[in-house]
């Protein structure tokens, strides 16, 4: 099939590449000329495991191409995916200017029947707005489908190629049939393509992300309470997770959720509630608890240094909002670093993939190390903020030699407490 993907970021590029992988001819469109130049030169503009291999293979096979022209995209594709940003607006709602701006232009450019598929995460009712924006100018038939994306950064290729489910919100039989045909190769193992109305599809995405954010947040509160009463959150987590109604995943406490999705999606659902006369009290709590949790290590650090961080050398391991990505949007590390800098600390950070993104944001405000050990040289303490696997089994004696102060603040509970203490460190983690 002939596909155009409008917006070639984390979702658009993975979608385009993985659709090409099953034989479709895909044209990816982005307004960012520099990004498009890079991709045309065979360079993957983001870090996402396994994406490079598929990217190269499909470019070589001429199934994957790139352009900045929306017009070309519309001429090429029978199915037009929108994978555009829906960032948080000032009032917490999802900003639809990218989606509706492109929809307006599609209306002006569309010359024959197309299925416009919204992959971006959008509030309930957006597909009606997209339809209206296109219909304002369009002189031909078209359908709008809501097809929320559930891929996880770090596992995006696998998630796209082998999805647990595909949600398609559509009220057009013609469009539904096309979507089923397109996605059939990805659900050969029997996972479902769930067809529903557009509004339910839009809400399914927000409900899923908000539920997961609430699960993480609940566990973070339990961890904080463990510290008050002398319980061990690791034990509680295992005790809870073995109940199949609860499940083992998303029960790991830490320094809050971040990233490009959970923070904005929880806020957008909360705002959607308000706009429809519904007060999502649970989401209010999730938002507030998470904001506090991102800084949960700060009082512990202050306490350790007797409230005097001026001139203290703090090493930071991990900048990305989670492992296996270079994405730093809403990363807890950045909130912590800002607070530590404001109190006069010197920061030296290391992250396997996210340093160039942080360099663009923070410039010379912090130092960047070439390795996890280099970051520790003369450090008074180490703060761990992302659970990259290379941090999981460090050489503690090497760390001890490099560091001046032997204290680790671990926001991701990477180690057994007794192991780190036996190595001669003071070890402060979450809920233990
Ligand atoms: N990142 C994720 O893990 C993830 C997962 C599921 C859903 N989503 C949702 O998918 C959507 C896209 O997210 P993302 O992380 O891929 O965003 P992104 O910022 O990585 O990518 C968006 C791309 O759109 C381009 N763009 C902006 N305006 C454009 C225009 N007018 N024409 C063409 N291109 C344009 C940008 O240059 C950028 O490359 C969001 O709604 C997000 O909530 C993201």
mmCIF file of N, CA, C and O in Angstrom, residues 106-194:
data_model
loop_
_atom_site.group_PDB
_atom_site.id
_atom_site.type_symbol
_atom_site.label_atom_id
_atom_site.label_comp_id
_atom_site.label_asym_id
_atom_site.label_seq_id
_atom_site.Cartn_x
_atom_site.Cartn_y
_atom_site.Cartn_z
ATOM 1 N N UNK A 106 -4.381 19.770 4.488
ATOM 2 C CA UNK A 106 -4.815 18.561 3.767
ATOM 3 C C UNK A 106 -6.099 18.874 3.003
ATOM 4 O O UNK A 106 -6.248 18.504 1.839
ATOM 5 N N UNK A 107 -7.003 19.584 3.686
ATOM 6 C CA UNK A 107 -8.264 19.968 3.028
ATOM 7 C C UNK A 107 -8.024 20.714 1.730
ATOM 8 O O UNK A 107 -8.725 20.504 0.732
ATOM 9 N N UNK A 108 -6.991 21.564 1.738
ATOM 10 C CA UNK A 108 -6.698 22.369 0.538
ATOM 11 C C UNK A 108 -6.036 21.526 -0.557
ATOM 12 O O UNK A 108 -6.138 21.838 -1.743
ATOM 13 N N UNK A 109 -5.309 20.473 -0.150
ATOM 14 C CA UNK A 109 -4.494 19.727 -1.120
ATOM 15 C C UNK A 109 -5.145 18.444 -1.635
ATOM 16 O O UNK A 109 -4.738 17.901 -2.659
ATOM 17 N N UNK A 110 -6.125 17.953 -0.895
ATOM 18 C CA UNK A 110 -6.663 16.614 -1.190
ATOM 19 C C UNK A 110 -7.397 16.605 -2.543
ATOM 20 O O UNK A 110 -8.206 17.490 -2.814
ATOM 21 N N UNK A 111 -7.046 15.599 -3.371
ATOM 22 C CA UNK A 111 -7.635 15.562 -4.725
ATOM 23 C C UNK A 111 -8.472 14.301 -4.970
ATOM 24 O O UNK A 111 -9.242 14.239 -5.907
ATOM 25 N N UNK A 112 -8.224 13.257 -4.153
ATOM 26 C CA UNK A 112 -9.049 12.053 -4.271
ATOM 27 C C UNK A 112 -9.164 11.403 -2.891
ATOM 28 O O UNK A 112 -8.558 11.881 -1.935
ATOM 29 N N UNK A 113 -9.952 10.307 -2.825
ATOM 30 C CA UNK A 113 -10.247 9.688 -1.525
ATOM 31 C C UNK A 113 -8.978 9.301 -0.759
ATOM 32 O O UNK A 113 -8.079 8.661 -1.312
ATOM 33 N N UNK A 114 -8.907 9.713 0.506
ATOM 34 C CA UNK A 114 -7.785 9.340 1.385
ATOM 35 C C UNK A 114 -8.351 8.963 2.748
ATOM 36 O O UNK A 114 -9.405 9.473 3.152
ATOM 37 N N UNK A 115 -7.613 8.110 3.432
ATOM 38 C CA UNK A 115 -7.927 7.864 4.839
ATOM 39 C C UNK A 115 -6.891 8.621 5.662
ATOM 40 O O UNK A 115 -5.685 8.389 5.503
ATOM 41 N N UNK A 116 -7.353 9.533 6.474
ATOM 42 C CA UNK A 116 -6.447 10.295 7.333
ATOM 43 C C UNK A 116 -6.461 9.610 8.694
ATOM 44 O O UNK A 116 -7.520 9.490 9.331
ATOM 45 N N UNK A 117 -5.299 9.145 9.145
ATOM 46 C CA UNK A 117 -5.221 8.356 10.373
ATOM 47 C C UNK A 117 -4.487 9.149 11.447
ATOM 48 O O UNK A 117 -3.306 9.467 11.281
ATOM 49 N N UNK A 118 -5.185 9.428 12.534
ATOM 50 C CA UNK A 118 -4.528 10.168 13.600
ATOM 51 C C UNK A 118 -3.836 9.216 14.564
ATOM 52 O O UNK A 118 -4.478 8.458 15.275
ATOM 53 N N UNK A 119 -2.495 9.267 14.569
ATOM 54 C CA UNK A 119 -1.692 8.442 15.471
ATOM 55 C C UNK A 119 -1.253 9.233 16.699
ATOM 56 O O UNK A 119 -0.788 8.673 17.686
ATOM 57 N N UNK A 120 -1.361 10.556 16.601
ATOM 58 C CA UNK A 120 -0.977 11.380 17.748
ATOM 59 C C UNK A 120 -1.963 11.133 18.885
ATOM 60 O O UNK A 120 -3.084 10.698 18.657
ATOM 61 N N UNK A 121 -1.504 11.429 20.099
ATOM 62 C CA UNK A 121 -2.381 11.290 21.267
ATOM 63 C C UNK A 121 -3.201 12.574 21.401
ATOM 64 O O UNK A 121 -2.626 13.649 21.592
ATOM 65 N N UNK A 122 -4.518 12.432 21.287
ATOM 66 C CA UNK A 122 -5.367 13.639 21.232
ATOM 67 C C UNK A 122 -6.611 13.484 22.106
ATOM 68 O O UNK A 122 -7.091 12.370 22.315
ATOM 69 N N UNK A 123 -7.147 14.603 22.588
ATOM 70 C CA UNK A 123 -8.349 14.538 23.429
ATOM 71 C C UNK A 123 -9.569 14.021 22.669
ATOM 72 O O UNK A 123 -9.643 14.152 21.437
ATOM 73 N N UNK A 124 -10.495 13.480 23.429
ATOM 74 C CA UNK A 124 -11.750 12.987 22.857
ATOM 75 C C UNK A 124 -12.409 14.092 22.050
ATOM 76 O O UNK A 124 -12.511 15.229 22.504
ATOM 77 N N UNK A 125 -12.801 13.768 20.859
ATOM 78 C CA UNK A 125 -13.493 14.756 20.012
ATOM 79 C C UNK A 125 -12.587 15.353 18.950
ATOM 80 O O UNK A 125 -13.054 16.067 18.066
ATOM 81 N N UNK A 126 -11.280 15.030 19.010
ATOM 82 C CA UNK A 126 -10.357 15.638 18.041
ATOM 83 C C UNK A 126 -10.646 15.167 16.620
ATOM 84 O O UNK A 126 -10.539 15.943 15.665
ATOM 85 N N UNK A 127 -11.030 13.904 16.462
ATOM 86 C CA UNK A 127 -11.263 13.425 15.086
ATOM 87 C C UNK A 127 -12.389 14.234 14.429
ATOM 88 O O UNK A 127 -12.340 14.495 13.226
ATOM 89 N N UNK A 128 -13.376 14.656 15.226
ATOM 90 C CA UNK A 128 -14.442 15.511 14.653
ATOM 91 C C UNK A 128 -13.847 16.849 14.200
ATOM 92 O O UNK A 128 -14.218 17.382 13.153
ATOM 93 N N UNK A 129 -12.905 17.363 15.015
ATOM 94 C CA UNK A 129 -12.279 18.650 14.646
ATOM 95 C C UNK A 129 -11.430 18.499 13.381
ATOM 96 O O UNK A 129 -11.385 19.386 12.537
ATOM 97 N N UNK A 130 -10.729 17.358 13.291
ATOM 98 C CA UNK A 130 -9.897 17.111 12.105
ATOM 99 C C UNK A 130 -10.797 17.003 10.865
ATOM 100 O O UNK A 130 -10.513 17.609 9.827
ATOM 101 N N UNK A 131 -11.898 16.251 11.027
ATOM 102 C CA UNK A 131 -12.855 16.114 9.903
ATOM 103 C C UNK A 131 -13.330 17.490 9.463
ATOM 104 O O UNK A 131 -13.340 17.807 8.265
ATOM 105 N N UNK A 132 -13.717 18.319 10.424
ATOM 106 C CA UNK A 132 -14.268 19.645 10.103
ATOM 107 C C UNK A 132 -13.209 20.508 9.413
ATOM 108 O O UNK A 132 -13.505 21.206 8.439
ATOM 109 N N UNK A 133 -11.959 20.421 9.900
ATOM 110 C CA UNK A 133 -10.891 21.250 9.312
ATOM 111 C C UNK A 133 -10.630 20.841 7.863
ATOM 112 O O UNK A 133 -10.410 21.700 6.997
ATOM 113 N N UNK A 134 -10.666 19.544 7.596
ATOM 114 C CA UNK A 134 -10.425 19.087 6.217
ATOM 115 C C UNK A 134 -11.642 19.445 5.339
ATOM 116 O O UNK A 134 -11.497 19.960 4.232
ATOM 117 N N UNK A 135 -12.833 19.181 5.911
ATOM 118 C CA UNK A 135 -14.071 19.375 5.133
ATOM 119 C C UNK A 135 -14.267 20.835 4.718
ATOM 120 O O UNK A 135 -14.931 21.105 3.705
ATOM 121 N N UNK A 136 -13.688 21.749 5.480
ATOM 122 C CA UNK A 136 -13.831 23.180 5.178
ATOM 123 C C UNK A 136 -13.409 23.491 3.730
ATOM 124 O O UNK A 136 -13.980 24.332 3.071
ATOM 125 N N UNK A 137 -12.340 22.799 3.256
ATOM 126 C CA UNK A 137 -11.840 23.086 1.905
ATOM 127 C C UNK A 137 -12.021 21.923 0.928
ATOM 128 O O UNK A 137 -12.025 22.132 -0.278
ATOM 129 N N UNK A 138 -12.132 20.691 1.463
ATOM 130 C CA UNK A 138 -12.059 19.521 0.576
ATOM 131 C C UNK A 138 -13.265 19.415 -0.344
ATOM 132 O O UNK A 138 -14.391 19.691 0.069
ATOM 133 N N UNK A 139 -12.982 18.990 -1.577
ATOM 134 C CA UNK A 139 -14.085 18.802 -2.537
ATOM 135 C C UNK A 139 -14.274 17.322 -2.855
ATOM 136 O O UNK A 139 -15.028 16.966 -3.745
ATOM 137 N N UNK A 140 -13.501 16.472 -2.164
ATOM 138 C CA UNK A 140 -13.603 15.025 -2.427
ATOM 139 C C UNK A 140 -13.898 14.299 -1.104
ATOM 140 O O UNK A 140 -13.793 14.881 -0.031
ATOM 141 N N UNK A 141 -14.243 13.006 -1.238
ATOM 142 C CA UNK A 141 -14.539 12.203 -0.050
ATOM 143 C C UNK A 141 -13.261 11.866 0.711
ATOM 144 O O UNK A 141 -12.191 11.693 0.103
ATOM 145 N N UNK A 142 -13.379 11.727 1.990
ATOM 146 C CA UNK A 142 -12.235 11.283 2.810
ATOM 147 C C UNK A 142 -12.780 10.708 4.107
ATOM 148 O O UNK A 142 -13.950 10.940 4.454
ATOM 149 N N UNK A 143 -11.954 9.929 4.811
ATOM 150 C CA UNK A 143 -12.344 9.437 6.135
ATOM 151 C C UNK A 143 -11.250 9.762 7.137
ATOM 152 O O UNK A 143 -10.063 9.822 6.777
ATOM 153 N N UNK A 144 -11.668 9.969 8.370
ATOM 154 C CA UNK A 144 -10.702 10.209 9.443
ATOM 155 C C UNK A 144 -10.814 9.064 10.446
ATOM 156 O O UNK A 144 -11.909 8.706 10.871
ATOM 157 N N UNK A 145 -9.671 8.475 10.767
ATOM 158 C CA UNK A 145 -9.614 7.333 11.673
ATOM 159 C C UNK A 145 -8.742 7.696 12.869
ATOM 160 O O UNK A 145 -7.731 8.375 12.710
ATOM 161 N N UNK A 146 -9.149 7.262 14.040
ATOM 162 C CA UNK A 146 -8.292 7.442 15.222
ATOM 163 C C UNK A 146 -7.569 6.128 15.491
ATOM 164 O O UNK A 146 -8.206 5.092 15.657
ATOM 165 N N UNK A 147 -6.259 6.184 15.503
ATOM 166 C CA UNK A 147 -5.458 4.963 15.676
ATOM 167 C C UNK A 147 -4.328 5.254 16.658
ATOM 168 O O UNK A 147 -3.173 5.389 16.287
ATOM 169 N N UNK A 148 -4.672 5.373 17.957
ATOM 170 C CA UNK A 148 -3.656 5.759 18.937
ATOM 171 C C UNK A 148 -2.477 4.794 18.954
ATOM 172 O O UNK A 148 -2.644 3.598 18.710
ATOM 173 N N UNK A 149 -1.317 5.333 19.224
ATOM 174 C CA UNK A 149 -0.086 4.534 19.219
ATOM 175 C C UNK A 149 0.297 4.192 20.661
ATOM 176 O O UNK A 149 0.304 5.059 21.521
ATOM 177 N N UNK A 150 0.637 2.919 20.876
ATOM 178 C CA UNK A 150 0.987 2.476 22.237
ATOM 179 C C UNK A 150 2.461 2.102 22.367
ATOM 180 O O UNK A 150 2.867 1.547 23.379
ATOM 181 N N UNK A 151 3.277 2.385 21.346
ATOM 182 C CA UNK A 151 4.684 1.968 21.428
ATOM 183 C C UNK A 151 5.400 2.657 22.585
ATOM 184 O O UNK A 151 5.010 3.762 23.003
ATOM 185 N N UNK A 152 6.395 1.952 23.117
ATOM 186 C CA UNK A 152 7.216 2.531 24.189
ATOM 187 C C UNK A 152 8.572 2.888 23.612
ATOM 188 O O UNK A 152 9.183 2.058 22.925
ATOM 189 N N UNK A 153 9.048 4.097 23.885
ATOM 190 C CA UNK A 153 10.403 4.432 23.453
ATOM 191 C C UNK A 153 11.360 3.417 24.102
ATOM 192 O O UNK A 153 11.165 3.009 25.234
ATOM 193 N N UNK A 154 12.364 3.025 23.352
ATOM 194 C CA UNK A 154 13.286 2.002 23.850
ATOM 195 C C UNK A 154 12.895 0.610 23.365
ATOM 196 O O UNK A 154 13.728 -0.274 23.240
ATOM 197 N N UNK A 155 11.586 0.396 23.104
ATOM 198 C CA UNK A 155 11.095 -0.889 22.582
ATOM 199 C C UNK A 155 10.197 -0.639 21.377
ATOM 200 O O UNK A 155 9.365 -1.463 21.022
ATOM 201 N N UNK A 156 10.348 0.553 20.778
ATOM 202 C CA UNK A 156 9.351 1.028 19.818
ATOM 203 C C UNK A 156 9.215 0.108 18.605
ATOM 204 O O UNK A 156 8.100 -0.168 18.159
ATOM 205 N N UNK A 157 10.347 -0.370 18.093
ATOM 206 C CA UNK A 157 10.297 -1.196 16.880
ATOM 207 C C UNK A 157 9.576 -2.510 17.178
ATOM 208 O O UNK A 157 8.666 -2.925 16.443
ATOM 209 N N UNK A 158 9.956 -3.125 18.270
ATOM 210 C CA UNK A 158 9.327 -4.382 18.676
ATOM 211 C C UNK A 158 7.838 -4.178 18.943
ATOM 212 O O UNK A 158 7.002 -4.974 18.518
ATOM 213 N N UNK A 159 7.526 -3.102 19.638
ATOM 214 C CA UNK A 159 6.118 -2.824 19.956
ATOM 215 C C UNK A 159 5.304 -2.604 18.692
ATOM 216 O O UNK A 159 4.156 -2.997 18.608
ATOM 217 N N UNK A 160 5.913 -1.953 17.701
ATOM 218 C CA UNK A 160 5.163 -1.698 16.474
ATOM 219 C C UNK A 160 4.993 -2.985 15.659
ATOM 220 O O UNK A 160 3.924 -3.266 15.128
ATOM 221 N N UNK A 161 6.072 -3.776 15.585
ATOM 222 C CA UNK A 161 6.009 -4.985 14.755
ATOM 223 C C UNK A 161 5.177 -6.088 15.402
ATOM 224 O O UNK A 161 4.590 -6.913 14.727
ATOM 225 N N UNK A 162 5.173 -6.103 16.746
ATOM 226 C CA UNK A 162 4.400 -7.145 17.453
ATOM 227 C C UNK A 162 3.520 -6.510 18.529
ATOM 228 O O UNK A 162 3.743 -6.707 19.724
ATOM 229 N N UNK A 163 2.521 -5.747 18.126
ATOM 230 C CA UNK A 163 1.713 -5.034 19.127
ATOM 231 C C UNK A 163 0.811 -5.979 19.917
ATOM 232 O O UNK A 163 0.364 -6.996 19.377
ATOM 233 N N UNK A 164 0.576 -5.652 21.187
ATOM 234 C CA UNK A 164 -0.349 -6.475 21.991
ATOM 235 C C UNK A 164 -1.765 -6.301 21.470
ATOM 236 O O UNK A 164 -2.576 -7.194 21.538
ATOM 237 N N UNK A 165 -2.055 -5.107 20.990
ATOM 238 C CA UNK A 165 -3.341 -4.834 20.348
ATOM 239 C C UNK A 165 -3.191 -3.583 19.493
ATOM 240 O O UNK A 165 -2.290 -2.767 19.708
ATOM 241 N N UNK A 166 -4.086 -3.499 18.505
ATOM 242 C CA UNK A 166 -4.127 -2.286 17.693
ATOM 243 C C UNK A 166 -5.539 -1.723 17.860
ATOM 244 O O UNK A 166 -6.521 -2.459 17.722
ATOM 245 N N UNK A 167 -5.623 -0.470 18.218
ATOM 246 C CA UNK A 167 -6.937 0.152 18.403
ATOM 247 C C UNK A 167 -7.240 1.030 17.189
ATOM 248 O O UNK A 167 -6.428 1.884 16.821
ATOM 249 N N UNK A 168 -8.376 0.777 16.580
ATOM 250 C CA UNK A 168 -8.786 1.584 15.432
ATOM 251 C C UNK A 168 -10.169 2.162 15.721
ATOM 252 O O UNK A 168 -11.136 1.420 15.913
ATOM 253 N N UNK A 169 -10.238 3.480 15.771
ATOM 254 C CA UNK A 169 -11.529 4.139 15.946
ATOM 255 C C UNK A 169 -12.003 4.636 14.602
ATOM 256 O O UNK A 169 -11.364 5.503 13.996
ATOM 257 N N UNK A 170 -13.087 4.054 14.117
ATOM 258 C CA UNK A 170 -13.529 4.419 12.764
ATOM 259 C C UNK A 170 -15.034 4.225 12.634
ATOM 260 O O UNK A 170 -15.587 3.248 13.152
ATOM 261 N N UNK A 171 -15.684 5.143 11.935
ATOM 262 C CA UNK A 171 -17.113 4.927 11.681
ATOM 263 C C UNK A 171 -17.353 4.706 10.188
ATOM 264 O O UNK A 171 -18.466 4.790 9.719
ATOM 265 N N UNK A 172 -16.245 4.426 9.463
ATOM 266 C CA UNK A 172 -16.382 4.176 8.027
ATOM 267 C C UNK A 172 -15.923 2.755 7.712
ATOM 268 O O UNK A 172 -14.798 2.368 8.043
ATOM 269 N N UNK A 173 -16.806 1.994 7.102
ATOM 270 C CA UNK A 173 -16.457 0.609 6.783
ATOM 271 C C UNK A 173 -15.280 0.545 5.804
ATOM 272 O O UNK A 173 -14.381 -0.287 5.932
ATOM 273 N N UNK A 174 -15.302 1.470 4.848
ATOM 274 C CA UNK A 174 -14.245 1.505 3.830
ATOM 275 C C UNK A 174 -12.876 1.727 4.494
ATOM 276 O O UNK A 174 -11.907 1.020 4.204
ATOM 277 N N UNK A 175 -12.825 2.698 5.396
ATOM 278 C CA UNK A 175 -11.562 2.999 6.073
ATOM 279 C C UNK A 175 -11.148 1.847 6.984
ATOM 280 O O UNK A 175 -9.975 1.470 7.051
ATOM 281 N N UNK A 176 -12.122 1.268 7.689
ATOM 282 C CA UNK A 176 -11.823 0.161 8.611
ATOM 283 C C UNK A 176 -11.181 -0.996 7.843
ATOM 284 O O UNK A 176 -10.189 -1.580 8.291
ATOM 285 N N UNK A 177 -11.748 -1.307 6.675
ATOM 286 C CA UNK A 177 -11.214 -2.420 5.869
ATOM 287 C C UNK A 177 -9.761 -2.162 5.475
ATOM 288 O O UNK A 177 -8.918 -3.056 5.543
ATOM 289 N N UNK A 178 -9.486 -0.926 5.066
ATOM 290 C CA UNK A 178 -8.109 -0.575 4.686
ATOM 291 C C UNK A 178 -7.158 -0.730 5.878
ATOM 292 O O UNK A 178 -6.042 -1.240 5.746
ATOM 293 N N UNK A 179 -7.604 -0.274 7.039
ATOM 294 C CA UNK A 179 -6.764 -0.360 8.238
ATOM 295 C C UNK A 179 -6.497 -1.816 8.608
ATOM 296 O O UNK A 179 -5.387 -2.187 8.968
ATOM 297 N N UNK A 180 -7.526 -2.646 8.496
ATOM 298 C CA UNK A 180 -7.348 -4.074 8.830
ATOM 299 C C UNK A 180 -6.363 -4.730 7.871
ATOM 300 O O UNK A 180 -5.523 -5.524 8.273
ATOM 301 N N UNK A 181 -6.448 -4.352 6.606
ATOM 302 C CA UNK A 181 -5.543 -4.915 5.594
ATOM 303 C C UNK A 181 -4.102 -4.483 5.896
ATOM 304 O O UNK A 181 -3.167 -5.282 5.854
ATOM 305 N N UNK A 182 -3.954 -3.199 6.226
ATOM 306 C CA UNK A 182 -2.615 -2.662 6.499
ATOM 307 C C UNK A 182 -1.969 -3.349 7.709
ATOM 308 O O UNK A 182 -0.774 -3.647 7.710
ATOM 309 N N UNK A 183 -2.769 -3.564 8.750
ATOM 310 C CA UNK A 183 -2.206 -4.066 10.016
ATOM 311 C C UNK A 183 -2.150 -5.594 10.122
ATOM 312 O O UNK A 183 -1.544 -6.115 11.056
ATOM 313 N N UNK A 184 -2.807 -6.283 9.181
ATOM 314 C CA UNK A 184 -2.876 -7.749 9.272
ATOM 315 C C UNK A 184 -1.507 -8.417 9.501
ATOM 316 O O UNK A 184 -1.382 -9.307 10.347
ATOM 317 N N UNK A 185 -0.454 -7.988 8.780
ATOM 318 C CA UNK A 185 0.838 -8.680 8.969
ATOM 319 C C UNK A 185 1.407 -8.543 10.384
ATOM 320 O O UNK A 185 2.287 -9.298 10.756
ATOM 321 N N UNK A 186 0.901 -7.584 11.150
ATOM 322 C CA UNK A 186 1.478 -7.339 12.483
ATOM 323 C C UNK A 186 0.763 -8.127 13.584
ATOM 324 O O UNK A 186 1.183 -8.103 14.722
ATOM 325 N N UNK A 187 -0.349 -8.767 13.248
ATOM 326 C CA UNK A 187 -1.113 -9.482 14.288
ATOM 327 C C UNK A 187 -1.298 -10.951 13.914
ATOM 328 O O UNK A 187 -2.308 -11.566 14.249
ATOM 329 N N UNK A 188 -0.283 -11.501 13.246
ATOM 330 C CA UNK A 188 -0.397 -12.897 12.809
ATOM 331 C C UNK A 188 -0.454 -13.859 13.985
ATOM 332 O O UNK A 188 -0.972 -14.949 13.885
ATOM 333 N N UNK A 189 0.107 -13.436 15.139
ATOM 334 C CA UNK A 189 0.083 -14.324 16.300
ATOM 335 C C UNK A 189 -1.288 -14.333 16.971
ATOM 336 O O UNK A 189 -1.514 -15.091 17.904
ATOM 337 N N UNK A 190 -2.202 -13.508 16.506
ATOM 338 C CA UNK A 190 -3.567 -13.570 17.037
ATOM 339 C C UNK A 190 -3.943 -12.405 17.942
ATOM 340 O O UNK A 190 -5.056 -12.361 18.459
ATOM 341 N N UNK A 191 -3.009 -11.480 18.148
ATOM 342 C CA UNK A 191 -3.383 -10.308 18.951
ATOM 343 C C UNK A 191 -4.447 -9.508 18.195
ATOM 344 O O UNK A 191 -4.453 -9.471 16.973
ATOM 345 N N UNK A 192 -5.338 -8.842 18.948
ATOM 346 C CA UNK A 192 -6.508 -8.262 18.270
ATOM 347 C C UNK A 192 -6.292 -6.893 17.636
ATOM 348 O O UNK A 192 -5.479 -6.093 18.108
ATOM 349 N N UNK A 193 -7.030 -6.661 16.548
ATOM 350 C CA UNK A 193 -7.248 -5.291 16.060
ATOM 351 C C UNK A 193 -8.631 -4.931 16.604
ATOM 352 O O UNK A 193 -9.631 -5.565 16.243
ATOM 353 N N UNK A 194 -8.663 -3.984 17.516
ATOM 354 C CA UNK A 194 -9.937 -3.675 18.182
ATOM 355 C C UNK A 194 -10.565 -2.470 17.491
ATOM 356 O O UNK A 194 -9.993 -1.377 17.485
#
